[in-house]
């Protein structure tokens, strides 16, 4: 398998700054994120504190970012990262259908606005999963519940239904039409998750659903679940001045390291994280 020197997770100002710096330093990078970069940046009305670009709109800043990537021939791999495993000398990045390896990783995912359900974190690996395509094989002839947060997640539910006996699909958005013969659309909002004997239970405002497994398909995985063993302070990643986390070779930058939540701060931290990753790689050689 091809191994990258630096994998960068996130295409906001922090991740893009890290990618640019690492590329200039001639490192082999993998940039994972959204082809349209950051929705938060794009929708910003006016930005007044980005050095050299007074009164720039979010759309204008986004276009400048894209042009900078184009000039350096930096490509974006558009996929969802489910888990990042630290294996000592390198990291494995699980993206469901694809797996990547990297000697170092820079987290620039931003803060997840999705609040975990009550009982969700306690039952990860005990019936709760975040990737249907990864774990579908364990649900042959079984019943699974899928909570989908956008239409993009429907394909995972369909894939799961080809293996499972029945899928209960809970859309967290307005859903029209069906998904398949053995997919039941449940127009109820999940509230919490409980483990009862051999079953996992999804509790809504109206009822309880006892199933063999629950898949929570959000657009992105919260950093709390993304990297096993990562040290946090609340919901923020703990880093030092070099953006180094408690895991050797893993760096973090941007909003996930804390306030101030400003684009220029994120870009600066992305630059520091990339330089630190480059230094880490050079020392390994």
PDB file of C-alpha atoms in Angstrom:
ATOM      1  CA  UNK A   1       0.000   0.000   0.000  1.00  0.00           C
ATOM      2  CA  UNK A   2       1.202   3.505  -0.831  1.00  0.00           C
ATOM      3  CA  UNK A   3       2.270   5.404   2.290  1.00  0.00           C
ATOM      4  CA  UNK A   4       2.058   9.188   2.422  1.00  0.00           C
ATOM      5  CA  UNK A   5       4.442  11.272   4.477  1.00  0.00           C
ATOM      6  CA  UNK A   6       1.731  13.591   5.807  1.00  0.00           C
ATOM      7  CA  UNK A   7      -2.027  13.039   5.780  1.00  0.00           C
ATOM      8  CA  UNK A   8      -4.078  16.175   6.409  1.00  0.00           C
ATOM      9  CA  UNK A   9      -7.695  15.790   7.478  1.00  0.00           C
ATOM     10  CA  UNK A  10      -9.810  18.849   6.741  1.00  0.00           C
ATOM     11  CA  UNK A  11     -10.069  21.527   4.049  1.00  0.00           C
ATOM     12  CA  UNK A  12     -10.730  24.628   6.106  1.00  0.00           C
ATOM     13  CA  UNK A  13      -8.070  27.344   6.512  1.00  0.00           C
ATOM     14  CA  UNK A  14      -6.014  25.193   8.923  1.00  0.00           C
ATOM     15  CA  UNK A  15      -5.901  22.117   6.706  1.00  0.00           C
ATOM     16  CA  UNK A  16      -5.237  24.081   3.522  1.00  0.00           C
ATOM     17  CA  UNK A  17      -2.447  26.063   5.145  1.00  0.00           C
ATOM     18  CA  UNK A  18      -0.869  22.802   6.346  1.00  0.00           C
ATOM     19  CA  UNK A  19      -1.172  21.282   2.864  1.00  0.00           C
ATOM     20  CA  UNK A  20       0.446  24.287   1.201  1.00  0.00           C
ATOM     21  CA  UNK A  21       3.349  24.401   3.654  1.00  0.00           C
ATOM     22  CA  UNK A  22       3.960  20.642   3.449  1.00  0.00           C
ATOM     23  CA  UNK A  23       3.871  20.759  -0.358  1.00  0.00           C
ATOM     24  CA  UNK A  24       6.361  23.627  -0.463  1.00  0.00           C
ATOM     25  CA  UNK A  25       8.592  21.486   1.772  1.00  0.00           C
ATOM     26  CA  UNK A  26       8.415  18.712  -0.863  1.00  0.00           C
ATOM     27  CA  UNK A  27       6.516  16.230   1.275  1.00  0.00           C
ATOM     28  CA  UNK A  28       4.201  13.609  -0.172  1.00  0.00           C
ATOM     29  CA  UNK A  29       0.790  14.580   1.192  1.00  0.00           C
ATOM     30  CA  UNK A  30      -2.754  13.278   1.261  1.00  0.00           C
ATOM     31  CA  UNK A  31      -5.369  16.001   1.722  1.00  0.00           C
ATOM     32  CA  UNK A  32      -8.783  14.661   2.710  1.00  0.00           C
ATOM     33  CA  UNK A  33     -11.824  16.891   2.788  1.00  0.00           C
ATOM     34  CA  UNK A  34     -14.526  18.620   0.784  1.00  0.00           C
ATOM     35  CA  UNK A  35     -13.879  19.679  -2.808  1.00  0.00           C
ATOM     36  CA  UNK A  36     -15.733  22.916  -1.997  1.00  0.00           C
ATOM     37  CA  UNK A  37     -13.500  23.461   1.048  1.00  0.00           C
ATOM     38  CA  UNK A  38     -15.304  24.954   4.052  1.00  0.00           C
ATOM     39  CA  UNK A  39     -19.014  25.773   4.044  1.00  0.00           C
ATOM     40  CA  UNK A  40     -18.358  28.001   7.060  1.00  0.00           C
ATOM     41  CA  UNK A  41     -15.912  30.099   5.023  1.00  0.00           C
ATOM     42  CA  UNK A  42     -18.056  30.153   1.888  1.00  0.00           C
ATOM     43  CA  UNK A  43     -21.097  31.525   3.716  1.00  0.00           C
ATOM     44  CA  UNK A  44     -19.216  34.216   5.647  1.00  0.00           C
ATOM     45  CA  UNK A  45     -20.596  37.652   4.686  1.00  0.00           C
ATOM     46  CA  UNK A  46     -17.496  39.792   5.297  1.00  0.00           C
ATOM     47  CA  UNK A  47     -14.137  38.955   6.870  1.00  0.00           C
ATOM     48  CA  UNK A  48     -12.219  41.926   8.232  1.00  0.00           C
ATOM     49  CA  UNK A  49      -9.225  40.414  10.020  1.00  0.00           C
ATOM     50  CA  UNK A  50      -7.524  38.265   7.365  1.00  0.00           C
ATOM     51  CA  UNK A  51      -4.128  39.873   6.765  1.00  0.00           C
ATOM     52  CA  UNK A  52      -3.797  41.477   3.325  1.00  0.00           C
ATOM     53  CA  UNK A  53      -7.441  40.895   2.374  1.00  0.00           C
ATOM     54  CA  UNK A  54      -9.556  43.632   3.991  1.00  0.00           C
ATOM     55  CA  UNK A  55     -13.333  43.324   3.728  1.00  0.00           C
ATOM     56  CA  UNK A  56     -13.084  40.076   1.791  1.00  0.00           C
ATOM     57  CA  UNK A  57     -16.209  37.962   1.446  1.00  0.00           C
ATOM     58  CA  UNK A  58     -16.201  34.297   2.321  1.00  0.00           C
ATOM     59  CA  UNK A  59     -16.792  33.396  -1.324  1.00  0.00           C
ATOM     60  CA  UNK A  60     -13.822  35.495  -2.446  1.00  0.00           C
ATOM     61  CA  UNK A  61     -11.585  33.910   0.185  1.00  0.00           C
ATOM     62  CA  UNK A  62     -12.714  30.453  -0.877  1.00  0.00           C
ATOM     63  CA  UNK A  63     -11.845  31.218  -4.503  1.00  0.00           C
ATOM     64  CA  UNK A  64      -8.404  32.480  -3.436  1.00  0.00           C
ATOM     65  CA  UNK A  65      -7.826  29.253  -1.500  1.00  0.00           C
ATOM     66  CA  UNK A  66      -8.812  27.130  -4.507  1.00  0.00           C
ATOM     67  CA  UNK A  67      -6.528  29.104  -6.809  1.00  0.00           C
ATOM     68  CA  UNK A  68      -3.610  28.631  -4.408  1.00  0.00           C
ATOM     69  CA  UNK A  69      -4.203  24.855  -4.363  1.00  0.00           C
ATOM     70  CA  UNK A  70      -4.392  24.811  -8.163  1.00  0.00           C
ATOM     71  CA  UNK A  71      -1.096  26.661  -8.536  1.00  0.00           C
ATOM     72  CA  UNK A  72       0.650  24.103  -6.318  1.00  0.00           C
ATOM     73  CA  UNK A  73      -1.148  21.169  -7.977  1.00  0.00           C
ATOM     74  CA  UNK A  74      -2.651  20.034  -4.670  1.00  0.00           C
ATOM     75  CA  UNK A  75      -5.605  17.674  -5.055  1.00  0.00           C
ATOM     76  CA  UNK A  76      -8.329  16.927  -2.535  1.00  0.00           C
ATOM     77  CA  UNK A  77      -9.448  13.382  -1.796  1.00  0.00           C
ATOM     78  CA  UNK A  78     -13.150  13.700  -1.060  1.00  0.00           C
ATOM     79  CA  UNK A  79     -14.095  10.976   1.388  1.00  0.00           C
ATOM     80  CA  UNK A  80     -15.266  10.522   4.965  1.00  0.00           C
ATOM     81  CA  UNK A  81     -12.736   9.467   7.580  1.00  0.00           C
ATOM     82  CA  UNK A  82     -14.178   6.996  10.074  1.00  0.00           C
ATOM     83  CA  UNK A  83     -11.205   6.201  12.277  1.00  0.00           C
ATOM     84  CA  UNK A  84      -7.488   6.945  12.469  1.00  0.00           C
ATOM     85  CA  UNK A  85      -5.356   4.274  14.114  1.00  0.00           C
ATOM     86  CA  UNK A  86      -1.895   5.045  15.536  1.00  0.00           C
ATOM     87  CA  UNK A  87       0.310   2.000  14.894  1.00  0.00           C
ATOM     88  CA  UNK A  88       3.611   3.293  16.198  1.00  0.00           C
ATOM     89  CA  UNK A  89       5.648   3.987  13.075  1.00  0.00           C
ATOM     90  CA  UNK A  90       2.681   5.072  10.972  1.00  0.00           C
ATOM     91  CA  UNK A  91      -1.067   5.708  10.955  1.00  0.00           C
ATOM     92  CA  UNK A  92      -3.908   3.870   9.223  1.00  0.00           C
ATOM     93  CA  UNK A  93      -6.784   6.063   8.029  1.00  0.00           C
ATOM     94  CA  UNK A  94     -10.007   4.096   7.634  1.00  0.00           C
ATOM     95  CA  UNK A  95     -12.387   5.659   5.114  1.00  0.00           C
ATOM     96  CA  UNK A  96     -14.786   2.753   4.693  1.00  0.00           C
ATOM     97  CA  UNK A  97     -14.244   1.674   1.096  1.00  0.00           C
ATOM     98  CA  UNK A  98     -10.610   2.830   1.155  1.00  0.00           C
ATOM     99  CA  UNK A  99      -7.765   2.692   3.653  1.00  0.00           C
ATOM    100  CA  UNK A 100      -4.694   4.928   3.602  1.00  0.00           C
ATOM    101  CA  UNK A 101      -1.363   4.908   5.410  1.00  0.00           C
ATOM    102  CA  UNK A 102       0.669   7.926   6.495  1.00  0.00           C
ATOM    103  CA  UNK A 103       3.795   8.433   8.570  1.00  0.00           C
ATOM    104  CA  UNK A 104       2.282  11.518  10.198  1.00  0.00           C
ATOM    105  CA  UNK A 105      -1.199  13.025  10.414  1.00  0.00           C
ATOM    106  CA  UNK A 106      -2.486  16.569  10.864  1.00  0.00           C
ATOM    107  CA  UNK A 107      -6.030  16.914  12.210  1.00  0.00           C
ATOM    108  CA  UNK A 108      -7.786  20.049  10.957  1.00  0.00           C
ATOM    109  CA  UNK A 109     -11.380  18.875  11.065  1.00  0.00           C
ATOM    110  CA  UNK A 110     -12.919  21.834  12.835  1.00  0.00           C
ATOM    111  CA  UNK A 111     -15.373  21.404  15.680  1.00  0.00           C
ATOM    112  CA  UNK A 112     -18.241  18.986  15.200  1.00  0.00           C
ATOM    113  CA  UNK A 113     -21.551  20.685  15.917  1.00  0.00           C
ATOM    114  CA  UNK A 114     -23.338  17.363  16.300  1.00  0.00           C
ATOM    115  CA  UNK A 115     -24.093  16.571  19.921  1.00  0.00           C
ATOM    116  CA  UNK A 116     -23.824  12.846  20.748  1.00  0.00           C
ATOM    117  CA  UNK A 117     -27.003  11.051  21.721  1.00  0.00           C
ATOM    118  CA  UNK A 118     -27.293  10.032  25.343  1.00  0.00           C
ATOM    119  CA  UNK A 119     -25.659   6.609  25.621  1.00  0.00           C
ATOM    120  CA  UNK A 120     -23.872   6.904  22.252  1.00  0.00           C
ATOM    121  CA  UNK A 121     -20.278   7.183  23.437  1.00  0.00           C
ATOM    122  CA  UNK A 122     -20.706   4.469  26.063  1.00  0.00           C
ATOM    123  CA  UNK A 123     -21.820   1.969  23.423  1.00  0.00           C
ATOM    124  CA  UNK A 124     -19.259   2.527  20.657  1.00  0.00           C
ATOM    125  CA  UNK A 125     -18.133  -0.944  19.618  1.00  0.00           C
ATOM    126  CA  UNK A 126     -20.931  -2.484  21.676  1.00  0.00           C
ATOM    127  CA  UNK A 127     -23.604  -2.092  19.030  1.00  0.00           C
ATOM    128  CA  UNK A 128     -22.973   1.496  17.896  1.00  0.00           C
ATOM    129  CA  UNK A 129     -20.962   2.110  14.723  1.00  0.00           C
ATOM    130  CA  UNK A 130     -20.295   5.028  12.364  1.00  0.00           C
ATOM    131  CA  UNK A 131     -19.680   3.142   9.105  1.00  0.00           C
ATOM    132  CA  UNK A 132     -22.242   0.792   7.561  1.00  0.00           C
ATOM    133  CA  UNK A 133     -20.003  -0.215   4.671  1.00  0.00           C
ATOM    134  CA  UNK A 134     -17.261  -1.174   7.163  1.00  0.00           C
ATOM    135  CA  UNK A 135     -19.358  -3.345   9.474  1.00  0.00           C
ATOM    136  CA  UNK A 136     -22.239  -4.528   7.279  1.00  0.00           C
ATOM    137  CA  UNK A 137     -20.872  -8.098   7.110  1.00  0.00           C
ATOM    138  CA  UNK A 138     -21.575  -8.545  10.835  1.00  0.00           C
ATOM    139  CA  UNK A 139     -25.312  -8.041  10.286  1.00  0.00           C
ATOM    140  CA  UNK A 140     -26.175 -10.828   7.896  1.00  0.00           C
ATOM    141  CA  UNK A 141     -29.751 -11.977   8.627  1.00  0.00           C
ATOM    142  CA  UNK A 142     -29.980  -9.415  11.438  1.00  0.00           C
ATOM    143  CA  UNK A 143     -31.863  -6.171  12.062  1.00  0.00           C
ATOM    144  CA  UNK A 144     -30.042  -2.832  12.135  1.00  0.00           C
ATOM    145  CA  UNK A 145     -31.069   0.767  12.695  1.00  0.00           C
ATOM    146  CA  UNK A 146     -29.508   3.574  10.676  1.00  0.00           C
ATOM    147  CA  UNK A 147     -29.694   7.236  11.640  1.00  0.00           C
ATOM    148  CA  UNK A 148     -28.918   9.295   8.536  1.00  0.00           C
ATOM    149  CA  UNK A 149     -28.093  12.980   8.839  1.00  0.00           C
ATOM    150  CA  UNK A 150     -28.197  13.774   5.104  1.00  0.00           C
ATOM    151  CA  UNK A 151     -29.213  12.254   1.772  1.00  0.00           C
ATOM    152  CA  UNK A 152     -25.568  11.436   1.062  1.00  0.00           C
ATOM    153  CA  UNK A 153     -25.706   8.753   3.753  1.00  0.00           C
ATOM    154  CA  UNK A 154     -28.591   6.860   2.100  1.00  0.00           C
ATOM    155  CA  UNK A 155     -26.250   4.776  -0.064  1.00  0.00           C
ATOM    156  CA  UNK A 156     -24.730   3.231   3.069  1.00  0.00           C
ATOM    157  CA  UNK A 157     -28.181   2.241   4.297  1.00  0.00           C
ATOM    158  CA  UNK A 158     -28.943   0.639   0.931  1.00  0.00           C
ATOM    159  CA  UNK A 159     -25.653  -1.272   1.009  1.00  0.00           C
ATOM    160  CA  UNK A 160     -26.417  -2.507   4.524  1.00  0.00           C
ATOM    161  CA  UNK A 161     -29.909  -3.625   3.446  1.00  0.00           C
ATOM    162  CA  UNK A 162     -28.378  -5.971   0.868  1.00  0.00           C
ATOM    163  CA  UNK A 163     -26.830  -7.959   3.717  1.00  0.00           C
ATOM    164  CA  UNK A 164     -29.078  -7.423   6.742  1.00  0.00           C
ATOM    165  CA  UNK A 165     -32.534  -8.948   7.085  1.00  0.00           C
ATOM    166  CA  UNK A 166     -34.096  -5.548   7.766  1.00  0.00           C
ATOM    167  CA  UNK A 167     -32.953  -1.950   8.137  1.00  0.00           C
ATOM    168  CA  UNK A 168     -34.819   0.715  10.104  1.00  0.00           C
ATOM    169  CA  UNK A 169     -33.869   4.085   8.617  1.00  0.00           C
ATOM    170  CA  UNK A 170     -34.288   7.241  10.714  1.00  0.00           C
ATOM    171  CA  UNK A 171     -33.756  10.343   8.519  1.00  0.00           C
ATOM    172  CA  UNK A 172     -32.689  13.468  10.397  1.00  0.00           C
ATOM    173  CA  UNK A 173     -33.884  15.505   7.410  1.00  0.00           C
ATOM    174  CA  UNK A 174     -37.007  15.690   5.244  1.00  0.00           C
ATOM    175  CA  UNK A 175     -37.212  12.363   3.454  1.00  0.00           C
ATOM    176  CA  UNK A 176     -39.445  11.622   0.458  1.00  0.00           C
ATOM    177  CA  UNK A 177     -39.939   8.183  -1.072  1.00  0.00           C
ATOM    178  CA  UNK A 178     -38.555   4.772  -0.136  1.00  0.00           C
ATOM    179  CA  UNK A 179     -35.056   3.276  -0.207  1.00  0.00           C
ATOM    180  CA  UNK A 180     -35.760  -0.413  -0.767  1.00  0.00           C
ATOM    181  CA  UNK A 181     -37.954  -3.384   0.018  1.00  0.00           C
ATOM    182  CA  UNK A 182     -36.358  -4.246   3.349  1.00  0.00           C
ATOM    183  CA  UNK A 183     -35.697  -0.652   4.490  1.00  0.00           C
ATOM    184  CA  UNK A 184     -38.363   0.764   6.776  1.00  0.00           C
ATOM    185  CA  UNK A 185     -38.451   4.563   6.937  1.00  0.00           C
ATOM    186  CA  UNK A 186     -39.096   5.703  10.517  1.00  0.00           C
ATOM    187  CA  UNK A 187     -40.108   9.361  10.729  1.00  0.00           C
ATOM    188  CA  UNK A 188     -39.154   9.633  14.389  1.00  0.00           C
ATOM    189  CA  UNK A 189     -36.334  11.560  16.052  1.00  0.00           C
ATOM    190  CA  UNK A 190     -33.885   9.455  18.083  1.00  0.00           C
ATOM    191  CA  UNK A 191     -33.308  10.632  21.646  1.00  0.00           C
ATOM    192  CA  UNK A 192     -30.950   8.129  23.269  1.00  0.00           C
ATOM    193  CA  UNK A 193     -29.330   4.695  23.063  1.00  0.00           C
ATOM    194  CA  UNK A 194     -29.342   1.935  25.662  1.00  0.00           C
ATOM    195  CA  UNK A 195     -27.859  -1.536  25.911  1.00  0.00           C
ATOM    196  CA  UNK A 196     -30.253  -4.197  27.169  1.00  0.00           C
ATOM    197  CA  UNK A 197     -28.957  -7.771  27.413  1.00  0.00           C
ATOM    198  CA  UNK A 198     -27.959  -8.883  23.883  1.00  0.00           C
ATOM    199  CA  UNK A 199     -29.753  -6.078  22.085  1.00  0.00           C
ATOM    200  CA  UNK A 200     -29.040  -2.401  21.551  1.00  0.00           C
ATOM    201  CA  UNK A 201     -32.047  -0.098  21.873  1.00  0.00           C
ATOM    202  CA  UNK A 202     -32.686   3.116  19.954  1.00  0.00           C
ATOM    203  CA  UNK A 203     -35.148   5.281  21.854  1.00  0.00           C
ATOM    204  CA  UNK A 204     -37.249   7.918  20.106  1.00  0.00           C
ATOM    205  CA  UNK A 205     -39.903  10.287  21.421  1.00  0.00           C
ATOM    206  CA  UNK A 206     -42.572   7.748  20.482  1.00  0.00           C
ATOM    207  CA  UNK A 207     -41.091   4.295  20.949  1.00  0.00           C
ATOM    208  CA  UNK A 208     -38.173   1.913  21.618  1.00  0.00           C
ATOM    209  CA  UNK A 209     -36.519  -0.086  18.851  1.00  0.00           C
ATOM    210  CA  UNK A 210     -34.538  -3.182  19.855  1.00  0.00           C
ATOM    211  CA  UNK A 211     -32.050  -4.074  17.130  1.00  0.00           C
ATOM    212  CA  UNK A 212     -28.751  -5.887  16.653  1.00  0.00           C
ATOM    213  CA  UNK A 213     -26.814  -2.749  15.775  1.00  0.00           C
ATOM    214  CA  UNK A 214     -27.149   1.012  15.336  1.00  0.00           C
ATOM    215  CA  UNK A 215     -25.301   3.029  12.681  1.00  0.00           C
ATOM    216  CA  UNK A 216     -24.990   6.779  13.151  1.00  0.00           C
ATOM    217  CA  UNK A 217     -24.131   8.238   9.737  1.00  0.00           C
ATOM    218  CA  UNK A 218     -23.115  11.847  10.203  1.00  0.00           C
ATOM    219  CA  UNK A 219     -21.287  13.985   7.632  1.00  0.00           C
ATOM    220  CA  UNK A 220     -18.191  13.794   9.817  1.00  0.00           C
ATOM    221  CA  UNK A 221     -17.099  11.906  12.899  1.00  0.00           C
ATOM    222  CA  UNK A 222     -16.492  13.945  16.056  1.00  0.00           C
ATOM    223  CA  UNK A 223     -12.853  14.074  17.049  1.00  0.00           C
ATOM    224  CA  UNK A 224     -13.719  12.231  20.287  1.00  0.00           C
ATOM    225  CA  UNK A 225     -14.423   9.110  18.228  1.00  0.00           C
ATOM    226  CA  UNK A 226     -12.000   9.730  15.379  1.00  0.00           C
ATOM    227  CA  UNK A 227      -8.661   8.817  17.001  1.00  0.00           C
ATOM    228  CA  UNK A 228      -8.543   6.213  19.794  1.00  0.00           C
ATOM    229  CA  UNK A 229      -6.229   7.322  22.592  1.00  0.00           C
ATOM    230  CA  UNK A 230      -6.206  11.009  21.633  1.00  0.00           C
ATOM    231  CA  UNK A 231      -6.047  13.275  24.701  1.00  0.00           C
ATOM    232  CA  UNK A 232      -8.779  15.896  24.898  1.00  0.00           C
ATOM    233  CA  UNK A 233      -9.683  18.776  27.167  1.00  0.00           C
ATOM    234  CA  UNK A 234     -13.453  18.804  27.018  1.00  0.00           C
ATOM    235  CA  UNK A 235     -14.180  18.521  23.301  1.00  0.00           C
ATOM    236  CA  UNK A 236     -10.879  20.132  22.259  1.00  0.00           C
ATOM    237  CA  UNK A 237      -7.642  18.418  21.277  1.00  0.00           C
ATOM    238  CA  UNK A 238      -4.765  19.109  23.653  1.00  0.00           C
ATOM    239  CA  UNK A 239      -1.654  20.336  21.815  1.00  0.00           C
ATOM    240  CA  UNK A 240       1.617  22.059  22.647  1.00  0.00           C
ATOM    241  CA  UNK A 241       3.116  25.087  20.897  1.00  0.00           C
ATOM    242  CA  UNK A 242       4.227  22.869  18.014  1.00  0.00           C
ATOM    243  CA  UNK A 243       0.645  21.562  17.552  1.00  0.00           C
ATOM    244  CA  UNK A 244       1.824  18.113  18.712  1.00  0.00           C
ATOM    245  CA  UNK A 245      -0.810  15.930  20.387  1.00  0.00           C
ATOM    246  CA  UNK A 246      -0.144  13.221  22.956  1.00  0.00           C
ATOM    247  CA  UNK A 247       0.258  10.712  20.085  1.00  0.00           C
ATOM    248  CA  UNK A 248       3.689  10.805  18.453  1.00  0.00           C
ATOM    249  CA  UNK A 249       3.440  11.982  14.841  1.00  0.00           C
ATOM    250  CA  UNK A 250      -0.135  13.267  15.220  1.00  0.00           C
ATOM    251  CA  UNK A 251      -0.658  17.028  15.093  1.00  0.00           C
ATOM    252  CA  UNK A 252      -3.808  19.148  15.356  1.00  0.00           C
ATOM    253  CA  UNK A 253      -4.653  22.707  14.369  1.00  0.00           C
ATOM    254  CA  UNK A 254      -7.534  25.112  13.886  1.00  0.00           C
ATOM    255  CA  UNK A 255     -10.811  25.239  15.757  1.00  0.00           C
ATOM    256  CA  UNK A 256     -10.348  21.778  17.334  1.00  0.00           C
ATOM    257  CA  UNK A 257      -7.509  23.219  19.473  1.00  0.00           C
ATOM    258  CA  UNK A 258      -9.670  25.999  20.940  1.00  0.00           C
ATOM    259  CA  UNK A 259     -10.355  29.732  20.778  1.00  0.00           C
ATOM    260  CA  UNK A 260     -10.063  32.180  19.156  1.00  0.00           C
ATOM    261  CA  UNK A 261     -12.200  30.711  16.379  1.00  0.00           C
ATOM    262  CA  UNK A 262     -10.846  32.855  13.569  1.00  0.00           C
ATOM    263  CA  UNK A 263      -9.664  31.929  10.083  1.00  0.00           C
ATOM    264  CA  UNK A 264      -6.297  33.672  10.413  1.00  0.00           C
ATOM    265  CA  UNK A 265      -5.542  31.825  13.676  1.00  0.00           C
ATOM    266  CA  UNK A 266      -6.446  28.520  12.023  1.00  0.00           C
ATOM    267  CA  UNK A 267      -4.222  29.218   9.016  1.00  0.00           C
ATOM    268  CA  UNK A 268      -1.311  30.096  11.294  1.00  0.00           C
ATOM    269  CA  UNK A 269      -1.699  26.908  13.305  1.00  0.00           C
ATOM    270  CA  UNK A 270      -1.901  24.897  10.088  1.00  0.00           C
ATOM    271  CA  UNK A 271       1.454  26.342   9.050  1.00  0.00           C
ATOM    272  CA  UNK A 272       3.002  25.439  12.433  1.00  0.00           C
ATOM    273  CA  UNK A 273       1.539  21.924  12.348  1.00  0.00           C
ATOM    274  CA  UNK A 274       2.982  21.288   8.890  1.00  0.00           C
ATOM    275  CA  UNK A 275       6.429  22.555   9.879  1.00  0.00           C
ATOM    276  CA  UNK A 276       6.305  20.346  12.970  1.00  0.00           C
ATOM    277  CA  UNK A 277       5.306  17.339  10.878  1.00  0.00           C
ATOM    278  CA  UNK A 278       8.165  18.036   8.459  1.00  0.00           C
ATOM    279  CA  UNK A 279      10.589  18.217  11.407  1.00  0.00           C
ATOM    280  CA  UNK A 280       9.193  14.958  12.779  1.00  0.00           C
ATOM    281  CA  UNK A 281       9.710  13.226   9.432  1.00  0.00           C
ATOM    282  CA  UNK A 282      13.230  14.561   9.067  1.00  0.00           C
ATOM    283  CA  UNK A 283      14.183  13.286  12.531  1.00  0.00           C
ATOM    284  CA  UNK A 284      12.826   9.827  11.674  1.00  0.00           C
ATOM    285  CA  UNK A 285      15.171   9.704   8.675  1.00  0.00           C
TER     286      UNK A 285
END
